[in-house]
Amino acid sequence: MENKRVAYLVLRVLLAQPLSYWQLLKHIDVDLPTTQKSLKNLLEEGLIDYKDNLFFLTPKGEKTAKLLGISPFSSLICPECQGKTVSLAHHQALLNEFTEIIQGRPQAISEYDQGYVTPVDTVARVLFMYQVGDIEGKEIILLGDDDLTSLALLVSGWPKRVTVLEIDERILAFIERIATIKGWDNIDLIHYDARYPVSDELKGKFDVFLTDPVETIGGLRLFFSRCVEALRGEGCVGYFGLTHLEASRKKWRQIQQDILAMGFTITDIVRNFHTYLLEREDVVKLELRVAKEAPVKVEFPEIDFYTSNLYRIYAVETPQPLVKGKVDWERELYYDEEAYVTCP
Amino acid sequence: MENKRVAYLVLRVLLAQPLSYWQLLKHIDVDLPTTQKSLKNLLEEGLIDYKDNLFFLTPKGEKTAKLLGISPFSSLICPECQGKTVSLAHHQALLNEFTEIIQGRPQAISEYDQGYVTPVDTVARVLFMYQVGDIEGKEIILLGDDDLTSLALLVSGWPKRVTVLEIDERILAFIERIATIKGWDNIDLIHYDARYPVSDELKGKFDVFLTDPVETIGGLRLFFSRCVEALRGEGCVGYFGLTHLEASRKKWRQIQQDILAMGFTITDIVRNFHTYLLEREDVVKLELRVAKEAPVKVEFPEIDFYTSNLYRIYAVETPQPLVKGKVDWERELYYDEEAYVTCP
């Protein structure tokens, strides 16, 4: 049934202009398997066509769009904040310093499902947290920090203390080096594999968690559970990103059921808050399903097509982890039938 | 426990400047009963004081704020879109025409829990729906239309058809008069009391619903259930507003559980999207609890302090109503122990 939505969104954007596969994906808030199937249908039905790496509407497609009451799409996203709700205007110095210190950051390893968000988005996330009142004087834990948000937090000077749990030693070493140069002593760096429980000295110690979880149901459940054990209790909050590309709306519902079951309520969902700087050539070379199973032959992405939504959740009672103890998961932690931009 | 959050938010805004009770409320995303209790505590503990209608920090309060690592709050909300994510810049004509045609609208009756959002917010909501792809060519049903969103939708020219269910005959008559003058024939106006089921000819006919429900659990469940029966099925969407003033985060969680149970997922929550133009003097004269139970003697509100968050929900399966058939509810439909801006 989501096919109908994909068709609707495709018709209205192509009515405005021809677009590459990657550009088109940015306009569709539906999971990739469904989107690919729907594009295939639209091609077969002769509503759209593909030439020189561009999708465009056929005369039949234009007629159908008109019958459906659709006009050429023109985005109304706020040009100032790009739909993030907070403005960076008064914090250019924060952005500049963050951008400067992350020069030389470890390259993302696509095979490990890494890929970080733009520096602007990382800083915007920090500003969003400030706006809502979740940073100043707070003890913050990050489970995974590809994005180096810990450094943006420390540049801001707002948090009381920042703790990073991360499996990639390169990232830990990089953060440590910058923190040493800057003389920041309110950061803790811990080598950590989410399959193991968090250590006792971390339990019940934090006001806020941040994580950018793998997008399988089990993976999310595991990441949230680990974060939850680190929180102090009622009134604590969590932030994370969730895509619609690799998480269908059905999966969203299951994830939301988990969130509520753990004792949280969802207070904010900001659409397309984050854009990821994936290794563009890897997307095609590694034969990720987003490229390999596209209904047309696609080139390397010419834009950053991968986005996610920002969630904030709030514990209305003592939050409870859904997963406890060690787990033995391997690949299934990262990979499910919707993981189309993840290495199989 | 939310007291701690109120204290935190109060300290950071008063550190920046003294504020009236009504201005202060705008900075606190916590329910009114908790906020009032917390303000009382802060006064008793000598952290804040109140004089000439302004709350301000005492030296003890300033010291405490410093100890907590709090600095004077400066809002980072985007000045262009006011945090609504969409820009009105290219649709000034829509705003102008809407503002013009609603001149002479029926006055909100505070005793009936009426009170409409600003024209800018009503138009912004229409633009948000356009952006996400929920208007053009769609059949849209509104359960209650104090805000006259139906007219904003029709001015836009985007929907296929708009149906308004409304209990207040004055509002129906006003919309009808404008539609007649404008020559709009794609609108249906139906006198309707939500305690009764929607009629059979409305069932399963709509793509999108909009409602601004009363904020009791039962009331929300009833309003959603009626809207759900009017939807076509999977892939349909709903929009509504929810405050944090009259709905605690605990209540948010219950409401979200209901939303998921009905077959939806929540796709967007935009904070403080709507500001309401309540009858300011009525708030005090009618002895609403927000004024009557304030910890200090308050004047008539000098600003529009009442805001709500915009929700979008998406049906991942055929949505199911939680309430069916006629209900006999009277006052309990409108009123619960968190209803502080509602007539008892």
XYZ file of C-alpha atoms in Angstrom:
688
model
C 0.000 0.000 0.000
C 2.907 2.354 0.504
C 3.400 2.033 -3.231
C 0.600 4.539 -3.633
C 2.476 7.059 -1.515
C 5.729 6.529 -3.416
C 3.885 7.008 -6.720
C 2.318 10.223 -5.424
C 5.632 11.661 -4.220
C 7.479 10.620 -7.395
C 4.868 12.161 -9.684
C 4.905 15.512 -7.913
C 8.681 15.907 -7.851
C 9.216 14.694 -11.425
C 6.467 17.037 -12.576
C 8.778 19.832 -11.413
C 11.972 18.429 -12.952
C 13.817 15.252 -13.983
C 15.899 13.819 -11.135
C 18.606 11.234 -10.608
C 17.836 8.130 -8.565
C 19.692 9.590 -5.591
C 17.938 12.949 -5.777
C 14.596 11.192 -6.027
C 15.266 9.155 -2.868
C 15.611 12.373 -0.891
C 11.988 13.233 -1.656
C 10.489 9.914 -0.570
C 9.771 9.152 3.098
C 9.223 5.452 2.463
C 11.564 2.494 3.030
C 13.897 1.492 0.197
C 12.479 -1.955 -0.613
C 9.034 -0.430 -1.134
C 10.428 2.525 -3.049
C 12.415 0.325 -5.410
C 9.399 -1.893 -6.069
C 7.240 1.122 -6.702
C 9.710 2.744 -9.090
C 9.811 -0.524 -11.011
C 6.023 -0.513 -11.245
C 5.950 3.088 -12.420
C 8.518 2.252 -15.114
C 6.567 -0.824 -16.220
C 3.295 1.089 -16.307
C 4.956 3.700 -18.494
C 4.326 6.598 -16.092
C 8.021 7.376 -15.697
C 11.101 6.705 -17.786
C 14.877 6.808 -17.216
C 17.543 8.207 -19.521
C 21.037 9.675 -18.997
C 20.791 8.905 -15.283
C 17.582 10.871 -14.887
C 14.050 9.802 -14.116
C 11.375 11.850 -15.888
C 7.615 11.742 -16.404
C 6.204 10.332 -19.634
C 3.184 12.054 -21.210
C 1.105 9.293 -19.594
C 2.696 10.108 -16.252
C 1.946 13.803 -16.658
C -1.659 13.025 -17.479
C -1.979 10.772 -14.428
C -0.482 13.432 -12.169
C -3.018 15.942 -13.462
C -5.887 13.502 -12.889
C -4.707 13.016 -9.309
C -4.759 16.782 -8.743
C -0.984 16.993 -8.373
C 1.041 20.087 -9.330
C 4.843 20.450 -9.668
C 6.413 20.200 -6.243
C 8.162 23.191 -4.759
C 9.749 22.627 -1.358
C 8.651 24.894 1.485
C 11.345 23.765 3.930
C 12.608 26.797 5.832
C 15.715 28.106 4.032
C 17.196 29.454 7.275
C 17.186 26.290 9.451
C 16.560 23.648 6.766
C 13.667 22.364 8.836
C 15.778 21.761 11.947
C 13.779 24.349 14.000
C 16.924 25.908 15.519
C 19.158 28.513 13.930
C 22.951 28.332 13.849
C 23.185 32.090 13.224
C 24.405 32.977 16.729
C 26.695 29.968 17.004
C 28.905 30.210 13.939
C 31.946 30.206 16.223
C 30.887 26.830 17.630
C 30.456 25.445 14.113
C 33.784 26.875 12.984
C 35.713 25.476 15.913
C 34.060 22.070 15.616
C 34.754 21.937 11.867
C 38.356 22.856 12.507
C 39.112 20.329 15.241
C 37.569 17.402 13.350
C 39.962 17.833 10.426
C 41.794 14.532 10.117
C 38.981 12.505 11.697
C 39.061 8.758 11.008
C 37.473 7.881 7.688
C 34.135 6.080 7.961
C 34.356 2.366 7.169
C 31.318 1.473 5.096
C 31.846 -2.225 5.819
C 31.268 -1.448 9.538
C 28.052 0.451 8.802
C 29.800 3.711 9.647
C 28.991 7.018 8.047
C 28.739 10.298 9.860
C 26.361 13.223 9.664
C 27.465 16.630 8.389
C 29.233 18.929 10.886
C 26.363 21.410 10.524
C 23.877 18.741 11.571
C 26.018 17.637 14.499
C 26.185 21.197 15.777
C 22.475 21.739 15.070
C 21.714 18.674 17.202
C 23.717 20.201 20.066
C 21.799 23.467 19.651
C 18.485 21.623 19.612
C 19.451 19.953 22.897
C 20.394 23.337 24.344
C 17.090 24.840 23.254
C 15.088 22.096 24.949
C 17.193 22.277 28.104
C 19.081 18.996 27.934
C 22.737 20.056 27.962
C 23.778 22.687 30.447
C 25.185 21.115 33.582
C 24.129 17.644 32.416
C 26.027 14.361 32.421
C 25.706 12.953 28.938
C 26.494 9.482 27.618
C 27.024 8.655 23.937
C 26.736 5.085 22.719
C 28.737 5.212 19.499
C 30.236 8.461 18.312
C 31.100 8.323 14.582
C 29.713 11.836 14.410
C 32.110 13.140 17.069
C 29.172 14.795 18.803
C 31.162 14.548 22.038
C 33.580 17.105 20.616
C 30.777 19.432 19.540
C 29.329 19.131 23.050
C 32.682 19.988 24.619
C 33.298 22.916 22.267
C 29.951 24.334 23.394
C 31.133 24.292 27.008
C 27.613 23.435 28.185
C 27.737 19.855 29.521
C 29.033 18.961 32.954
C 30.581 15.734 31.724
C 30.568 13.665 28.535
C 31.146 9.906 28.348
C 31.719 8.095 25.057
C 31.214 4.356 24.610
C 32.633 3.325 21.252
C 33.835 0.105 19.640
C 36.149 1.745 17.090
C 39.507 2.480 18.727
C 40.402 4.945 15.974
C 37.494 7.174 17.015
C 38.392 6.931 20.708
C 42.022 7.784 19.952
C 41.009 10.747 17.811
C 38.682 12.187 20.458
C 41.333 11.664 23.122
C 43.961 13.472 21.080
C 41.713 16.510 20.539
C 40.600 16.568 24.181
C 44.235 16.528 25.289
C 45.196 19.352 22.946
C 42.220 21.385 24.140
C 42.814 20.543 27.794
C 39.279 19.193 28.282
C 39.177 16.968 31.356
C 35.412 16.409 31.601
C 35.349 13.563 29.092
C 35.557 9.802 29.595
C 36.397 7.486 26.726
C 35.511 3.833 27.029
C 36.146 1.026 24.571
C 32.833 -0.797 24.436
C 31.008 -3.478 22.482
C 27.218 -3.144 22.828
C 26.849 -6.918 23.050
C 28.170 -6.657 26.609
C 26.299 -4.961 29.471
C 27.536 -1.534 30.517
C 29.816 -1.662 33.522
C 28.393 -1.113 36.995
C 30.128 2.222 37.481
C 28.179 3.640 34.515
C 24.778 2.476 35.706
C 22.337 5.137 36.868
C 24.820 7.975 36.381
C 23.581 10.019 33.400
C 20.913 12.609 32.618
C 20.927 12.282 28.831
C 21.879 9.659 26.292
C 22.673 10.034 22.605
C 22.987 7.181 20.162
C 22.746 6.557 16.450
C 21.666 2.940 16.545
C 21.741 0.240 13.896
C 18.229 0.072 12.511
C 17.197 -3.505 13.139
C 14.510 -4.011 15.781
C 16.896 -6.107 17.851
C 19.751 -3.676 17.405
C 17.659 -0.722 18.481
C 16.322 -2.628 21.454
C 19.861 -3.526 22.487
C 21.275 0.005 22.068
C 18.363 1.614 23.927
C 18.602 -0.966 26.701
C 22.280 -0.264 27.240
C 21.609 3.486 27.289
C 18.682 3.071 29.662
C 20.823 1.287 32.224
C 23.133 4.290 32.264
C 20.323 6.784 33.010
C 19.515 8.088 36.491
C 15.771 7.454 36.180
C 12.532 9.352 35.657
C 12.926 12.709 33.929
C 15.991 11.620 31.943
C 16.011 11.946 28.177
C 17.421 10.253 25.095
C 18.257 11.387 21.580
C 18.725 9.239 18.504
C 18.372 9.228 14.745
C 16.077 6.960 12.745
C 15.780 6.808 8.965
C 12.763 6.045 6.856
C 15.058 4.550 4.214
C 16.041 1.490 6.221
C 13.178 1.488 8.696
C 9.696 1.117 7.265
C 6.773 2.815 8.950
C 5.763 -0.639 10.244
C 9.179 -0.907 11.871
C 8.769 2.625 13.233
C 5.634 1.471 15.010
C 7.430 -1.493 16.579
C 10.286 0.747 17.674
C 7.829 3.219 19.171
C 6.120 0.363 21.024
C 9.523 -0.559 22.483
C 10.200 3.048 23.483
C 6.884 3.317 25.331
C 7.361 -0.125 26.875
C 10.699 1.004 28.318
C 8.945 3.849 30.162
C 9.496 6.745 27.775
C 7.259 9.053 25.821
C 8.331 10.569 22.512
C 8.438 14.360 22.792
C 9.923 15.401 19.430
C 10.431 13.922 15.956
C 12.105 16.329 13.545
C 11.996 15.127 9.953
C 15.239 14.803 7.971
C 17.267 16.524 10.663
C 20.466 14.681 9.714
C 22.164 14.205 6.356
C 24.927 11.567 6.260
C 28.236 11.888 4.471
C 28.464 8.279 3.290
C 31.413 7.166 1.184
C 29.598 7.714 -2.087
C 31.537 5.313 -4.288
C 31.327 2.545 -1.682
C 27.537 2.613 -1.948
C 27.844 1.249 -5.482
C 31.144 -0.645 -5.215
C 30.110 -2.608 -2.145
C 26.945 -3.567 -3.993
C 24.680 -2.262 -1.239
C 21.096 -3.153 -2.038
C 20.112 0.509 -2.447
C 22.293 0.496 -5.588
C 22.373 -3.135 -6.629
C 18.608 -3.606 -6.535
C 17.701 -0.233 -7.992
C 15.292 -0.678 -10.903
C 17.751 1.105 -13.225
C 21.517 1.129 -13.588
C 22.762 3.857 -11.262
C 26.008 5.827 -11.119
C 27.875 6.786 -7.948
C 25.650 9.087 -5.855
C 26.295 12.732 -6.756
C 24.587 13.973 -3.595
C 24.296 12.903 0.042
C 21.013 11.057 -0.184
C 20.920 9.359 3.197
C 18.988 11.244 5.889
C 17.516 10.494 9.288
C 14.966 11.948 11.659
C 15.825 13.268 15.108
C 13.960 11.699 18.027
C 13.854 12.964 21.605
C 12.379 10.648 24.236
C 11.593 11.394 27.880
C 11.381 8.917 30.762
C 8.030 9.336 32.554
C 8.989 6.611 35.020
C 12.166 4.728 35.883
C 13.081 3.428 32.433
C 13.524 -0.327 32.070
C 15.870 -2.035 29.600
C 14.267 -4.644 27.346
C 17.544 -6.521 26.951
C 19.766 -7.444 29.888
C 23.075 -9.253 30.103
C 25.364 -10.343 27.285
C 24.007 -11.191 23.855
C 25.668 -13.325 21.182
C 24.256 -11.583 18.145
C 26.491 -11.241 15.149
C 25.378 -10.061 11.766
C 21.677 -10.010 12.668
C 22.446 -7.081 14.954
C 23.113 -4.966 11.889
C 21.235 -6.582 9.110
C 17.582 -7.264 8.367
C 15.439 -7.337 5.246
C 15.134 -3.534 5.253
C 18.885 -2.846 5.577
C 19.561 -1.566 2.072
C 22.472 0.774 2.783
C 24.255 -1.677 5.064
C 26.800 -4.303 4.066
C 25.227 -7.766 4.040
C 10.243 14.468 39.599
C 9.269 16.888 36.858
C 9.743 19.571 39.491
C 13.455 19.302 38.823
C 12.921 20.076 35.149
C 10.662 23.045 35.921
C 13.255 24.417 38.348
C 15.983 24.046 35.715
C 13.960 25.807 33.014
C 12.824 28.568 35.360
C 16.341 29.282 36.599
C 17.797 29.582 33.106
C 15.128 31.937 31.758
C 14.990 34.139 34.859
C 18.774 34.342 34.818
C 18.333 36.144 31.489
C 15.509 38.447 32.593
C 12.520 38.821 34.942
C 9.307 37.478 33.408
C 5.587 37.552 34.064
C 3.788 34.335 35.004
C 2.418 34.049 31.454
C 5.770 34.629 29.799
C 7.357 32.076 32.102
C 4.784 29.423 31.151
C 5.854 29.703 27.514
C 9.324 28.466 28.450
C 8.235 25.393 30.387
C 7.315 22.153 28.605
C 5.750 20.612 31.689
C 2.079 20.294 32.661
C 0.489 23.149 34.621
C -0.223 21.347 37.906
C 3.440 20.348 38.171
C 4.637 23.777 37.084
C 2.474 25.566 39.642
C 3.652 23.274 42.417
C 7.253 23.765 41.402
C 6.968 27.558 41.248
C 5.486 27.481 44.730
C 8.455 25.427 45.944
C 10.943 27.778 44.320
C 9.242 30.757 46.002
C 9.227 29.010 49.374
C 12.868 27.990 49.049
C 13.728 31.618 48.299
C 15.255 30.879 44.876
C 12.779 33.123 43.065
C 10.623 36.047 44.085
C 7.656 37.914 42.593
C 7.059 41.645 42.476
C 5.127 44.007 40.163
C 3.838 41.000 38.206
C 7.333 39.717 37.494
C 9.184 36.645 38.676
C 12.893 37.179 39.237
C 15.848 35.289 40.706
C 16.977 36.039 44.230
C 20.728 36.113 44.983
C 20.253 32.570 46.323
C 18.597 31.583 43.029
C 21.444 33.066 41.030
C 23.960 31.169 43.107
C 22.051 27.913 42.665
C 21.845 28.420 38.893
C 25.595 28.925 38.771
C 26.208 25.789 40.842
C 24.041 23.812 38.423
C 26.125 25.063 35.479
C 23.278 27.106 34.049
C 23.807 30.313 32.045
C 21.225 32.940 30.978
C 18.938 31.405 28.366
C 18.957 32.754 24.851
C 16.465 31.119 22.485
C 17.843 29.550 19.311
C 14.457 28.976 17.667
C 14.745 29.761 13.966
C 13.654 33.384 13.457
C 12.415 32.659 9.924
C 9.982 29.766 10.584
C 9.653 30.055 14.390
C 10.525 26.376 14.644
C 7.686 25.244 12.366
C 10.155 23.813 9.757
C 8.273 25.327 6.795
C 8.539 28.854 5.478
C 5.583 31.064 4.623
C 7.751 33.288 2.426
C 6.380 32.007 -0.888
C 2.807 31.835 0.329
C 2.112 35.310 1.640
C -0.837 35.546 -0.744
C -2.402 32.482 0.885
C -1.910 33.994 4.339
C -3.294 37.359 3.213
C -6.401 35.898 1.647
C -7.053 33.618 4.618
C -6.618 36.499 7.065
C -9.019 38.603 5.009
C -11.813 36.055 4.665
C -11.843 35.136 8.357
C -12.608 38.714 9.394
C -15.866 38.555 11.309
C -15.325 34.933 12.423
C -17.393 33.796 15.401
C -15.783 34.715 18.700
C -14.377 31.770 20.645
C -16.506 30.804 23.642
C -14.167 30.014 26.497
C -16.932 28.192 28.369
C -17.049 25.688 25.465
C -13.281 25.127 25.556
C -12.943 27.044 22.291
C -9.942 29.128 21.359
C -8.311 29.176 17.970
C -4.728 29.223 16.790
C -3.226 32.240 15.037
C -3.917 32.604 11.290
C -0.169 32.268 10.640
C -0.132 28.914 12.431
C -3.220 27.683 10.601
C -1.602 28.500 7.250
C 1.730 27.030 8.395
C -0.077 23.787 9.242
C -1.499 23.694 5.700
C 1.996 24.305 4.291
C 3.439 21.552 6.494
C 0.831 19.156 5.111
C 1.685 20.219 1.579
C 5.394 19.689 2.212
C 4.833 16.147 3.464
C 2.456 15.335 0.617
C -0.848 15.103 2.442
C -3.022 17.701 0.690
C -2.968 17.785 -3.065
C -5.823 15.787 -4.532
C -6.721 14.421 -1.085
C -10.091 14.073 0.611
C -9.722 15.632 4.025
C -11.986 15.461 7.068
C -11.868 17.901 9.979
C -13.394 16.980 13.314
C -13.977 20.409 14.854
C -12.875 23.528 13.058
C -12.599 26.484 15.452
C -9.432 27.349 13.581
C -11.206 27.549 10.204
C -8.473 25.371 8.724
C -11.025 24.231 6.140
C -10.986 27.744 4.698
C -7.182 27.860 4.627
C -7.215 24.488 2.829
C -9.695 25.769 0.256
C -7.813 29.027 -0.300
C -4.748 26.919 -1.104
C -6.669 25.154 -3.866
C -4.812 21.908 -3.098
C -7.365 19.485 -1.613
C -9.841 17.521 -3.690
C -12.570 17.824 -1.092
C -12.891 19.079 2.469
C -15.489 17.886 4.992
C -16.081 19.651 8.294
C -17.764 18.002 11.277
C -18.523 20.671 13.879
C -20.865 21.041 16.839
C -20.981 24.848 16.816
C -23.542 26.024 14.277
C -22.019 29.516 14.230
C -18.791 28.092 12.820
C -20.637 26.006 10.209
C -22.681 29.036 9.142
C -19.580 31.199 8.871
C -17.697 28.666 6.737
C -20.767 28.191 4.552
C -21.148 31.916 3.969
C -17.508 32.297 2.910
C -17.632 29.199 0.686
C -20.724 30.556 -1.030
C -19.155 33.962 -1.616
C -16.026 32.287 -2.981
C -17.983 29.799 -5.077
C -16.228 26.806 -3.512
C -18.302 23.672 -4.054
C -15.822 21.055 -2.795
C -16.751 21.462 0.858
C -19.267 19.575 2.997
C -20.455 20.995 6.291
C -22.005 18.653 8.815
C -23.461 19.445 12.211
C -21.973 16.799 14.451
C -21.622 15.855 18.101
C -18.634 13.549 18.693
C -20.626 11.519 21.208
C -22.456 9.974 18.248
C -20.832 7.693 15.654
C -20.059 9.240 12.268
C -22.705 8.467 9.689
C -22.249 5.518 7.332
C -21.736 7.681 4.265
C -18.618 9.189 5.856
C -17.029 5.859 6.764
C -13.928 4.809 4.852
C -14.020 7.867 2.573
C -11.055 10.055 3.564
C -7.285 10.175 3.077
C -6.442 12.595 5.868
C -8.005 13.735 9.114
C -7.372 16.849 11.154
C -8.615 17.430 14.668
C -7.787 19.541 17.675
C -9.105 17.255 20.371
C -10.008 17.894 23.976
C -7.058 16.695 26.011
C -8.529 14.093 28.299
C -7.504 10.503 27.575
C -11.123 9.578 26.934
C -11.762 12.628 24.808
C -8.717 11.975 22.640
C -9.641 8.319 22.275
C -13.149 9.304 21.215
C -12.037 11.966 18.712
C -9.400 9.704 17.157
C -11.854 6.814 16.949
C -14.387 8.917 15.088
C -11.699 10.160 12.695
C -10.352 6.636 12.169
C -13.758 5.378 11.043
C -13.770 8.037 8.344
C -10.364 6.966 6.922
C -9.929 4.718 3.889
C -7.361 2.458 5.570
C -3.645 1.755 5.535
C -1.499 4.636 4.322
C -3.929 7.305 5.557
C -2.706 10.012 7.903
C -3.931 12.181 10.749
C -2.931 15.566 12.160
C -3.701 16.983 15.574
C -2.399 19.315 18.244
C -1.426 18.331 21.764
C -0.264 20.647 24.535
C 2.171 19.973 27.305
C 0.292 22.458 29.494
C -2.800 20.322 29.944
C -1.309 16.961 29.042
C 1.524 15.717 31.237
C 4.268 13.596 29.731
C 2.666 10.624 31.481
C -0.536 11.394 29.605
C 1.476 11.793 26.390
C 2.694 8.241 26.842
C -0.850 6.918 27.294
C -2.014 8.841 24.237
C 0.890 7.469 22.212
C 0.014 3.950 23.366
C -3.522 4.540 22.056
C -2.199 5.860 18.739
C -0.028 2.778 18.210
C -2.835 0.482 19.363
C -5.124 1.953 16.692
C -2.627 0.936 13.982
C -0.691 4.168 13.501
C 2.904 5.201 13.887
C 3.895 8.746 14.824
C 5.958 10.304 12.024
C 6.364 13.918 13.195
C 6.078 15.916 16.423
C 6.868 19.593 15.975
C 7.238 21.442 19.254
C 5.132 24.550 19.936
C 3.845 24.677 16.375
C 0.599 26.386 17.392
C -0.056 29.442 19.529
C -3.670 29.952 20.626
C -5.512 33.245 20.716
C -7.484 32.599 23.897
C -9.794 35.259 25.252
C -7.204 36.659 27.625
C -9.483 38.225 30.210
C -11.646 35.112 30.377
C -8.658 33.105 31.577
C -8.716 35.076 34.811
C -12.417 36.019 35.002
C -13.630 32.444 34.540
C -11.262 31.403 37.315
C -9.539 28.790 35.187
C -7.113 26.830 37.327
C -4.099 28.150 35.388
C -4.905 31.565 36.924
C -6.811 30.708 40.072
C -4.235 28.225 41.360
C -1.173 30.173 40.329
C 1.208 30.552 43.276
C 1.021 34.357 42.955
C -1.723 36.829 42.132
C -1.713 37.176 38.366
C -3.071 39.849 36.044
C -4.809 39.219 32.718
C -2.356 37.506 30.352
C -0.478 40.128 28.312
C 0.700 37.517 25.788
C -0.704 34.407 24.123
C 0.790 31.819 26.449
C -1.072 28.716 25.305
C 0.756 26.581 22.735
C 0.500 23.086 21.330
C 2.650 20.621 19.445
C 1.818 19.359 15.965
C 1.507 15.588 15.553
C 1.342 13.657 12.292
C 0.388 9.984 12.480
C 0.420 7.381 9.702
C -1.676 4.206 9.471
C 0.625 1.209 8.892
C -2.376 -1.109 8.796
C -6.152 -0.653 8.603
C -6.663 1.641 11.598
C -9.103 0.485 14.260
C -11.201 2.785 16.467
C -10.895 2.218 20.208
C -14.389 3.573 20.838
C -17.432 2.475 18.860
C -21.075 3.471 19.023
C -22.701 6.246 21.045
C -21.195 7.408 24.328
C -22.982 9.252 27.134
C -20.043 11.249 28.402
C -20.729 14.738 29.612
C -18.228 16.906 31.430
C -15.632 14.146 31.807
C -15.134 14.349 28.042
C -13.557 17.774 28.513
C -12.309 17.830 32.003
C -9.722 15.891 33.982
C -7.269 16.710 36.766
C -4.812 18.211 34.254
C -7.342 20.507 32.535
C -6.149 23.849 33.870
C -7.197 26.109 30.987
C -10.625 24.513 30.619
C -13.814 25.526 32.394
C -14.639 23.072 35.186
